[in-house]
Short mmCIF file of C-alpha atoms in Angstrom, two decimals:
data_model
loop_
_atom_site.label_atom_id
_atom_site.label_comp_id
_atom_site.label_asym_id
_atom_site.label_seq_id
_atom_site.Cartn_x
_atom_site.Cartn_y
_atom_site.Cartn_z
CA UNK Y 1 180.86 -26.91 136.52
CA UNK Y 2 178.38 -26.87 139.07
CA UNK Y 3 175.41 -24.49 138.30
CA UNK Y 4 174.01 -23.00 141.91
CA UNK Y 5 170.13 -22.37 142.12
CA UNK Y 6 169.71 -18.61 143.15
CA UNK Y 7 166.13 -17.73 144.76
CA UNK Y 8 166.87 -14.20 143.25
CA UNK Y 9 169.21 -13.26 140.28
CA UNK Y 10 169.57 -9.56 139.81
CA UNK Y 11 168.50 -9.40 136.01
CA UNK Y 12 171.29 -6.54 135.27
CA UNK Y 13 174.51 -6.33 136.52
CA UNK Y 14 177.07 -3.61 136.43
CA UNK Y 15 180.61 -4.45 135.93
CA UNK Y 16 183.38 -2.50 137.12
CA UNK Y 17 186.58 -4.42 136.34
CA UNK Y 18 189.33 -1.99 138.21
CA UNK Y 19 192.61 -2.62 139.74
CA UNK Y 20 194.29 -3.98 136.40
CA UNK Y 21 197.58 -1.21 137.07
CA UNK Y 22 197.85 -2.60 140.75
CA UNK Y 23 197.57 -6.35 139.69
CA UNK Y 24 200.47 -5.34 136.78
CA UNK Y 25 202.30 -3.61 139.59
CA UNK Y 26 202.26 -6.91 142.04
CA UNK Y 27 203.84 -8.78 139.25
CA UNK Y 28 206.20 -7.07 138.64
CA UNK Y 29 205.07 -5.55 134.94
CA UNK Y 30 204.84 -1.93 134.11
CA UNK Y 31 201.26 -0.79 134.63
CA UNK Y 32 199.80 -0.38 131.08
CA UNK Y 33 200.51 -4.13 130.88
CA UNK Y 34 198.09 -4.98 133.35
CA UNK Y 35 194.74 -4.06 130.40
CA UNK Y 36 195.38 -6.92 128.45
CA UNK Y 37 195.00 -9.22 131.66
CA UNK Y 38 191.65 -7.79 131.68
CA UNK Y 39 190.43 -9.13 128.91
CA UNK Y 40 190.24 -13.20 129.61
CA UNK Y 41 187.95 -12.51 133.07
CA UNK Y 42 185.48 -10.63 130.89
CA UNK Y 43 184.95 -13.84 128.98
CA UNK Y 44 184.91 -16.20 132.06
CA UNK Y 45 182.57 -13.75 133.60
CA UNK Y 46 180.16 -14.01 130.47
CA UNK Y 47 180.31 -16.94 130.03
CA UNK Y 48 179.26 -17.92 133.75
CA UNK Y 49 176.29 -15.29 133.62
CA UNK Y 50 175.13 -17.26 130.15
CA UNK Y 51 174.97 -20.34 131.85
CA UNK Y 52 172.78 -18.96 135.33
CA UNK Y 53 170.59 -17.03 132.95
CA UNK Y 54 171.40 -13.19 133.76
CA UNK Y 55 169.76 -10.92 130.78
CA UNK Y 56 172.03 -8.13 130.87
CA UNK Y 57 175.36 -7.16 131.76
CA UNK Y 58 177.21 -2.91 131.66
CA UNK Y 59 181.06 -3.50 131.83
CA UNK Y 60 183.00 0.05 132.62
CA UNK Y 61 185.54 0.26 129.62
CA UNK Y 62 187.06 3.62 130.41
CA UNK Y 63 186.22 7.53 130.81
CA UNK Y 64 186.98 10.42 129.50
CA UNK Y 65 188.67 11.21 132.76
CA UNK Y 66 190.83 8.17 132.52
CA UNK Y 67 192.21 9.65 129.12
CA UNK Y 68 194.24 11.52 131.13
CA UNK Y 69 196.28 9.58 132.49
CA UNK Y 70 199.90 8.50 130.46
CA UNK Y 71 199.47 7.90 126.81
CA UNK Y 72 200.75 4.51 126.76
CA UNK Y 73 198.13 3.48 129.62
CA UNK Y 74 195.34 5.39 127.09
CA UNK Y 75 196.69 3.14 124.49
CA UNK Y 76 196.35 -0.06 126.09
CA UNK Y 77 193.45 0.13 127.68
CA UNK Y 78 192.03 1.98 124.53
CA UNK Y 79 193.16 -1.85 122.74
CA UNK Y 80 191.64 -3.91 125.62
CA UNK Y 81 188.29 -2.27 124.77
CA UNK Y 82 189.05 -2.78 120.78
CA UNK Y 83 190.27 -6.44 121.35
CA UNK Y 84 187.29 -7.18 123.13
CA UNK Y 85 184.94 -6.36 121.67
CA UNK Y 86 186.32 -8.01 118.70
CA UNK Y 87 186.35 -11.49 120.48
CA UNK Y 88 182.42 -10.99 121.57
CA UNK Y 89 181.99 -10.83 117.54
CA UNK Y 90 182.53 -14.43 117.57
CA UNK Y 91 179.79 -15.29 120.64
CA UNK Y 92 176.45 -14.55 121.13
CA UNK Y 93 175.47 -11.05 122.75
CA UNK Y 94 173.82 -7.75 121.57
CA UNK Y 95 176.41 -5.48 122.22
CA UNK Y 96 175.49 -1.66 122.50
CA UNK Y 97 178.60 0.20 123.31
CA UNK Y 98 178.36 3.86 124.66
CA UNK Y 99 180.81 6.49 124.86
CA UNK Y 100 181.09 9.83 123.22
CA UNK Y 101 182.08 8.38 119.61
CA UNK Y 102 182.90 12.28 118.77
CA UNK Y 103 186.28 12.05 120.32
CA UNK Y 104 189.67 11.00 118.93
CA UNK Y 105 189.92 8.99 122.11
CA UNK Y 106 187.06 7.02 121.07
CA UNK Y 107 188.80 3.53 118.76
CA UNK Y 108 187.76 3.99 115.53
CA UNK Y 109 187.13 0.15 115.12
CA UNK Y 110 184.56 0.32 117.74
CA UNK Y 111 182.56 3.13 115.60
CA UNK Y 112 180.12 0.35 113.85
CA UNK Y 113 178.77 -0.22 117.69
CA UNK Y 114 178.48 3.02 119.51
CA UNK Y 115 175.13 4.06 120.40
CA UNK Y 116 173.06 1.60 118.63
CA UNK Y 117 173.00 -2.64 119.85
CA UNK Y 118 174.38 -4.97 117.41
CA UNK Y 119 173.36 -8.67 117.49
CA UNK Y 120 176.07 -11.65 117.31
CA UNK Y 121 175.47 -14.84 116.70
CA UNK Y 122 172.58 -15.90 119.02
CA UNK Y 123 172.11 -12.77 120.81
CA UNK Y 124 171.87 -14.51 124.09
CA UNK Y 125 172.46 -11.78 126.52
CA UNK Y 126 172.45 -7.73 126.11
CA UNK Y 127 176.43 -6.19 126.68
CA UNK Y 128 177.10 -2.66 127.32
CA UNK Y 129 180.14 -1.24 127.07
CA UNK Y 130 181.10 1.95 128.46
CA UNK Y 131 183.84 3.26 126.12
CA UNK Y 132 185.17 6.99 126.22
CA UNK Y 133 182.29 7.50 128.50
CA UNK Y 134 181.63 10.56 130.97
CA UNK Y 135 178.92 10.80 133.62
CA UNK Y 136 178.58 14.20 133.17
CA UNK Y 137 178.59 13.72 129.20
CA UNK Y 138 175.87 11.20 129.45
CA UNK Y 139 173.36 13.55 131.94
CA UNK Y 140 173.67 16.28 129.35
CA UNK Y 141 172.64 14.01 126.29
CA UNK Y 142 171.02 11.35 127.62
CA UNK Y 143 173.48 9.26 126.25
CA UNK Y 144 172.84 5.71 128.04
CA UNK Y 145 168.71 6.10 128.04
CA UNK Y 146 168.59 2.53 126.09
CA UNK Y 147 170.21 1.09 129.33
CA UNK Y 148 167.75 0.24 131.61
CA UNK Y 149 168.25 0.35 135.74
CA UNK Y 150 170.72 -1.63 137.86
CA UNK Y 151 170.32 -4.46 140.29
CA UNK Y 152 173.79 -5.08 141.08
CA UNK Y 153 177.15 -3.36 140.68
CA UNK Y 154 180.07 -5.59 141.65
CA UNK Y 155 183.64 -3.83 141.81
CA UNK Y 156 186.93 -5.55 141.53
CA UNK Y 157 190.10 -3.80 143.13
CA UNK Y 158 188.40 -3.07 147.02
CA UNK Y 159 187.19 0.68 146.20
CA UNK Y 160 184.10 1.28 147.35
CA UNK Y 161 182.91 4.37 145.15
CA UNK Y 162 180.94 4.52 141.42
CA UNK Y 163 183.68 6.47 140.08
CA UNK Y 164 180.86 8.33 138.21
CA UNK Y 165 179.46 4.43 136.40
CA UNK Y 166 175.88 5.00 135.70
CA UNK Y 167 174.86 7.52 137.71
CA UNK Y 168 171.33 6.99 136.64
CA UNK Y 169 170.50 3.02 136.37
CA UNK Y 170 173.05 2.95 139.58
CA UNK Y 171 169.98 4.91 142.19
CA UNK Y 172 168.79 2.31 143.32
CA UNK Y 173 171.82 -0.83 142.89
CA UNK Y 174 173.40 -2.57 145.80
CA UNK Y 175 176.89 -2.42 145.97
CA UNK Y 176 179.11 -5.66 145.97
CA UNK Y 177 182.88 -5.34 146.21
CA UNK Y 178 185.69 -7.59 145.82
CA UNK Y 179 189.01 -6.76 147.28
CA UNK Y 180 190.80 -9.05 144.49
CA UNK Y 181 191.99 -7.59 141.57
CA UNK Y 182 190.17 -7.65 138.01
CA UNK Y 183 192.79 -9.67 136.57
CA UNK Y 184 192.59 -12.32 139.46
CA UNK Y 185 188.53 -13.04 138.26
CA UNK Y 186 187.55 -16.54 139.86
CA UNK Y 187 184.56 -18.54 139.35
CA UNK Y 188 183.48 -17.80 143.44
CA UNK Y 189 183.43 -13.94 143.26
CA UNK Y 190 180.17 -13.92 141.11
CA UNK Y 191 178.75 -16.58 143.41
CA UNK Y 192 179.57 -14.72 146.43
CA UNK Y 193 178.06 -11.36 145.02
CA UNK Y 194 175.01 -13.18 143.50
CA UNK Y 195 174.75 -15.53 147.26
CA UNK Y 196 174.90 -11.80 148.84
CA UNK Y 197 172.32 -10.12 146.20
CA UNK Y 198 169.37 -12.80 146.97
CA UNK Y 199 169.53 -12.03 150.75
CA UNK Y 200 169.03 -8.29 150.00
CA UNK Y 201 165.95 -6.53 150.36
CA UNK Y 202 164.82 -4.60 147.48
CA UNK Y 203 162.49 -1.83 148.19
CA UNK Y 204 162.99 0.90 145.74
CA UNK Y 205 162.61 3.42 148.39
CA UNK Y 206 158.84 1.97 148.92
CA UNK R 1 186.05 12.93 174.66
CA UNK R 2 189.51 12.12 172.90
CA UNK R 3 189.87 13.48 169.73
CA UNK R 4 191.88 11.34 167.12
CA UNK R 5 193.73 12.96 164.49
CA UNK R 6 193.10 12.12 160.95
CA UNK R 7 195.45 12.84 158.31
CA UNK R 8 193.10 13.04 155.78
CA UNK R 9 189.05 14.61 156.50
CA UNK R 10 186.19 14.29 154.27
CA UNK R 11 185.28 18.24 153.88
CA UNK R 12 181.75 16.97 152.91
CA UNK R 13 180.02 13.54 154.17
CA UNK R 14 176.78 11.92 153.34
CA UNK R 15 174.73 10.86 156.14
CA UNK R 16 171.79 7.81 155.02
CA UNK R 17 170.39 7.26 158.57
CA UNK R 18 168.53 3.97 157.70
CA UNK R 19 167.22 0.87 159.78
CA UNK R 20 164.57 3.59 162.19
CA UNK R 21 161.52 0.54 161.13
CA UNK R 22 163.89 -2.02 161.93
CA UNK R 23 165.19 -0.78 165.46
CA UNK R 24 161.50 -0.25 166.21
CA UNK R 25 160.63 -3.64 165.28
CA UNK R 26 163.40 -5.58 167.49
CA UNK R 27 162.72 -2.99 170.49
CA UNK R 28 158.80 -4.08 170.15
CA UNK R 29 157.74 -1.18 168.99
CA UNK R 30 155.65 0.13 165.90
CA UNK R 31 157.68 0.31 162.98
CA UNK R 32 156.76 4.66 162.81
CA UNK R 33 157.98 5.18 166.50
CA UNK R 34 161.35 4.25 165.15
CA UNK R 35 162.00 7.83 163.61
CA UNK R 36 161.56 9.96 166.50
CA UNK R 37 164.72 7.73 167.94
CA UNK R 38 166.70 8.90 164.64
CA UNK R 39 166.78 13.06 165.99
CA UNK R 40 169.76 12.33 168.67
CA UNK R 41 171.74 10.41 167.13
CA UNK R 42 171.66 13.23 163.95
CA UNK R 43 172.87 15.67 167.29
CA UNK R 44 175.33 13.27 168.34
CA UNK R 45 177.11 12.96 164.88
CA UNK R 46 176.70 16.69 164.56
CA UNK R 47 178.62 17.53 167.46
CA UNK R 48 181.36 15.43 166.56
CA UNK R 49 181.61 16.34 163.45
CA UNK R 50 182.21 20.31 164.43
CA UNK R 51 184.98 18.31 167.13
CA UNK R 52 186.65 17.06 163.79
CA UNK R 53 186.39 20.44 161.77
CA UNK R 54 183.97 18.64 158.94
CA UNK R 55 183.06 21.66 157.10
CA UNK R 56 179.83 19.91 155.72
CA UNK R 57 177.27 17.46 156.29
CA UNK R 58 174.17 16.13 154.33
CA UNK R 59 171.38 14.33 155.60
CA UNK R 60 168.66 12.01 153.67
CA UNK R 61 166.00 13.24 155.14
CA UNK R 62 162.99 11.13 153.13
CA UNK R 63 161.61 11.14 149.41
CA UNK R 64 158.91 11.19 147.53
CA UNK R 65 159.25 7.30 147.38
CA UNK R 66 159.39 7.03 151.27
CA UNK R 67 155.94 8.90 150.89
CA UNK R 68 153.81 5.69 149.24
CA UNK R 69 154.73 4.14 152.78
CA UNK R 70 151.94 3.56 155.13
CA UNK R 71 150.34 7.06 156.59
CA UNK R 72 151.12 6.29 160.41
CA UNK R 73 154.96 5.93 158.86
CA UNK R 74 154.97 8.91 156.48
CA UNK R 75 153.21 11.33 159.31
CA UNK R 76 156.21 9.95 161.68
CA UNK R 77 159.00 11.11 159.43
CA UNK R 78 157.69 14.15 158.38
CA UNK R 79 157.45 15.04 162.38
CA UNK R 80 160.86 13.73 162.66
CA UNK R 81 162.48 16.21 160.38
CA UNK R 82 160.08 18.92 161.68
CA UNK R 83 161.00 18.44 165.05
CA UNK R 84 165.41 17.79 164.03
CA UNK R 85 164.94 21.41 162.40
CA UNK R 86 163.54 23.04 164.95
CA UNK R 87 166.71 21.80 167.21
CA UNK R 88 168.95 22.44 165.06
CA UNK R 89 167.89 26.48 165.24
CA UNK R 90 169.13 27.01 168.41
CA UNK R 91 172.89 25.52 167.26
CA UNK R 92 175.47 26.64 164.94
CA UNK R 93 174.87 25.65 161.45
CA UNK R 94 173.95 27.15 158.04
CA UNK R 95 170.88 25.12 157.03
CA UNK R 96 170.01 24.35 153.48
CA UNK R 97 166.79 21.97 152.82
CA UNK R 98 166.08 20.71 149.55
CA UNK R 99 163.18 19.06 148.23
CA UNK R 100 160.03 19.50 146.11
CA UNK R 101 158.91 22.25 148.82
CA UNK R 102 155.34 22.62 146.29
CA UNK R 103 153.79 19.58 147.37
CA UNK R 104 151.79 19.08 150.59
CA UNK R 105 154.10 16.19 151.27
CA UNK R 106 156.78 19.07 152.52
CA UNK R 107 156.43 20.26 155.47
CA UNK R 108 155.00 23.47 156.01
CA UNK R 109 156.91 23.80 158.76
CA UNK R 110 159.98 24.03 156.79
CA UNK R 111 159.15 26.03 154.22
CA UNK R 112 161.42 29.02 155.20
CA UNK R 113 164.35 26.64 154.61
CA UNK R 114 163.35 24.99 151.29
CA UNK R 115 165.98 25.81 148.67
CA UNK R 116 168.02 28.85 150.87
CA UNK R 117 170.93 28.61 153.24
CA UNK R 118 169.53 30.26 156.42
CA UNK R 119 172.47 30.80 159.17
CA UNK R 120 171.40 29.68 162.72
CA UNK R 121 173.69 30.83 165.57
CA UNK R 122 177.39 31.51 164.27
CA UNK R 123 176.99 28.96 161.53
CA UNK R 124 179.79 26.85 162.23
CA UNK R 125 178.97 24.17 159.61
CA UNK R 126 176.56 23.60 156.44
CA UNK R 127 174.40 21.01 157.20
CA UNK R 128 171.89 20.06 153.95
CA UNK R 129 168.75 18.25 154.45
CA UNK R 130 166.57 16.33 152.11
CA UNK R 131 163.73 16.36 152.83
CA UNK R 132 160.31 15.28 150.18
CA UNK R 133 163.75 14.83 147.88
CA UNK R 134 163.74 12.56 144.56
CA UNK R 135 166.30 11.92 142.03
CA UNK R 136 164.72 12.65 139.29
CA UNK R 137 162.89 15.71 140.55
CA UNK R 138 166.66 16.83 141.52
CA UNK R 139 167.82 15.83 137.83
CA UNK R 140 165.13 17.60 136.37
CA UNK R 141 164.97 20.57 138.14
CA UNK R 142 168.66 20.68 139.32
CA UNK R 143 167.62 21.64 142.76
CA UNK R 144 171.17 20.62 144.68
CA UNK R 145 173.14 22.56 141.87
CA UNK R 146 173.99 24.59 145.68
CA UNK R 147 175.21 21.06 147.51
CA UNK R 148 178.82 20.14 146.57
CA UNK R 149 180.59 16.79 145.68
CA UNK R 150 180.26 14.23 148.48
CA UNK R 151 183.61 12.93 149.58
CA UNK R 152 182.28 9.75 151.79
CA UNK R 153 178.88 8.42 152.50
CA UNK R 154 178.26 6.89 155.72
CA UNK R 155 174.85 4.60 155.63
CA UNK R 156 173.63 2.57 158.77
CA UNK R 157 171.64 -0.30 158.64
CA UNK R 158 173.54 -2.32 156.52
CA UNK R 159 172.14 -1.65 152.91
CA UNK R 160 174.70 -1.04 150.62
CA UNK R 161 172.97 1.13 148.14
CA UNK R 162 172.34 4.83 147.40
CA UNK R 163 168.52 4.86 147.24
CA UNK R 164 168.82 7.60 145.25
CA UNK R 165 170.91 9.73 147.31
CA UNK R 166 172.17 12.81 145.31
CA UNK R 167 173.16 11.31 141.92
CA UNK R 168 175.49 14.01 140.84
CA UNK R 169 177.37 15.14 144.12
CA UNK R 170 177.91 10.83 144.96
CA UNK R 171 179.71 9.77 141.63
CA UNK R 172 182.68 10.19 143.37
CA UNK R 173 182.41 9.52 146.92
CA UNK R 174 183.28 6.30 148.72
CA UNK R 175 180.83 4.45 150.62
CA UNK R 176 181.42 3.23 154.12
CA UNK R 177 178.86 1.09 155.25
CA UNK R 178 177.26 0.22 158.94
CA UNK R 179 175.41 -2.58 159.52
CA UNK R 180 173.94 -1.34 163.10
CA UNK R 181 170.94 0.42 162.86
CA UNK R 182 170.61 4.19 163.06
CA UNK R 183 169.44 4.70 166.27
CA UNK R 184 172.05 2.59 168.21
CA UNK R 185 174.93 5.19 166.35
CA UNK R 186 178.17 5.35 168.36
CA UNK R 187 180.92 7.87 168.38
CA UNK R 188 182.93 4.51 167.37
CA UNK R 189 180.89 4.44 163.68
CA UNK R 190 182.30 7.47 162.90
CA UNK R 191 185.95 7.07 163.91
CA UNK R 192 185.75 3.45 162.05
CA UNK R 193 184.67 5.29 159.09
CA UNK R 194 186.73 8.34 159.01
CA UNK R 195 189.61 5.96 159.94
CA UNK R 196 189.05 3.93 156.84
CA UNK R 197 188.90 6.57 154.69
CA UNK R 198 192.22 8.62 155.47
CA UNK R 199 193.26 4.88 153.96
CA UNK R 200 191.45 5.65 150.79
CA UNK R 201 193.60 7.24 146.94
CA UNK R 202 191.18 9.56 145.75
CA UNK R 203 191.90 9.67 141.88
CA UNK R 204 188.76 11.04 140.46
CA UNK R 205 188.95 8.49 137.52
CA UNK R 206 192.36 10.45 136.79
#
């Protein structure tokens, strides 16, 4: 693989892998299905950001809000989270996974990471993972203060809204969107966010 | 004027009026007198608005970042929102200004509107004004707890970021971004956006 030189990389990024029901949908597979297809992209997408040197990376797991929808969607994506987090074990990250841990809707197997990082291996690159987590939930305890400020947010799934991600490190993040579906990750829609991130003008409201 | 019908209306939209420095620069002009060009467009956009029946609309007026800009700059905006205030009293609208109203960075001017609806004319529409506003002053005071959810934020100049726009009331809202500056606005930037998002499925994370 080619590595592209980047004048500027955005040392955080904010992940927010939607539109895995609608990708399940178009193929003709019942919508919970679509979670698991969410998992391999993750990995790509890691492993890509390894290799150009990006320090730090928030994926959006689910909400509390999401929890509402049908059981057997809360179940799957509720395993998506589980299973991957179990296959970072095996790489090298510091994982720090927030979400209120409180809940019954919080996986019990993710328990060991929530609210404090954990290295693997190496520990080559900080992951956050937004599990069970609430924007209003986090401004009332402070939940995600060990996550530092955003320099890029790139959506999957063409909506163009936070859907409450961050609402603090996100002030001052520029926006990338990608009208693709998670579950149809390629190589060329972090290059085309990251081509689109040097050009921007960061000012900080300065 | 034709009015198009929309299925779907924002009730409340979020107004960043950015690229004033910009427009001033490629009309070779001083980057402050760009501001004073930002008042008619807010007039234009107001009076279509009341056309549509938008119920309310919130303006970023500046913040206490914008304030570490050059004093030439910071005396121009200040005058700017002085002077949109003071036009906006002889229309309809219920005013609401928020901002840290205890520092001489507000102006004095405004003072009778800082942090209290007053009702100009017969009030057809709430109209909400930042003004000396910050994010964290907001989160730590909880100043807009009066300013509702944001349904769609409009920004000109081509910046896709919030720049610290209203945390709380934006987790929600969808972004519609327009790369022309904001003092070349057209009626046209408002029917593209409003157009788009009677397209949008507003889910709430549910």
């Amino acid at each position: 693989m080619q590595i592209t030189k980047f004048k500027r990389l955005p040392k955080h990024i904010g992940i927010i892998p939607d539109g895995n029901r609608r990708w399940a949908v178009s193929h003709n597979k019942e919508k919970h299905e679509g979670y698991n297809y969410g998992i391999a992209p993750g990995f790509e997408l890691y492993n890509l950001c390894l290799k150009h040197g990006i320090k730090e990376l928030t994926f959006y797991g689910f909400t509390q809000d999401n929890t509402k929808r049908p059981a057997i969607q809360t179940k799957a994506f509720q395993k998506a989270c589980v299973d991957a987090v179990m296959k970072l074990a095996n790489r090298d990250a510091n994982l720090l996974v927030i979400g209120n841990h409180t809940s019954p809707l919080f996986p019990k197997e993710l328990l060991p990471f929530a609210n404090k990082r954990v290295r693997f291996g190496k520990g080559l690159i900080n992951i956050n993972f937004l599990v069970n987590y609430g924007w209003k939930w986090d401004l009332s305890t402070n939940a995600s203060k060990n996550i530092p400020r955003i320099d890029l947010i790139i959506r999957w799934g063409g909506r163009r809204r936070l859907s409450g991600f961050l609402p603090i490190q996100s002030v001052y993040a520029d926006f990338y969107i990608i009208d693709d579906f998670w579950p149809d990750f390629k190589e060329n829609h972090l290059y085309e966010a990251l081509s689109w991130y040097q050009t921007q003008d960061i000012t900080l409201g300065g």
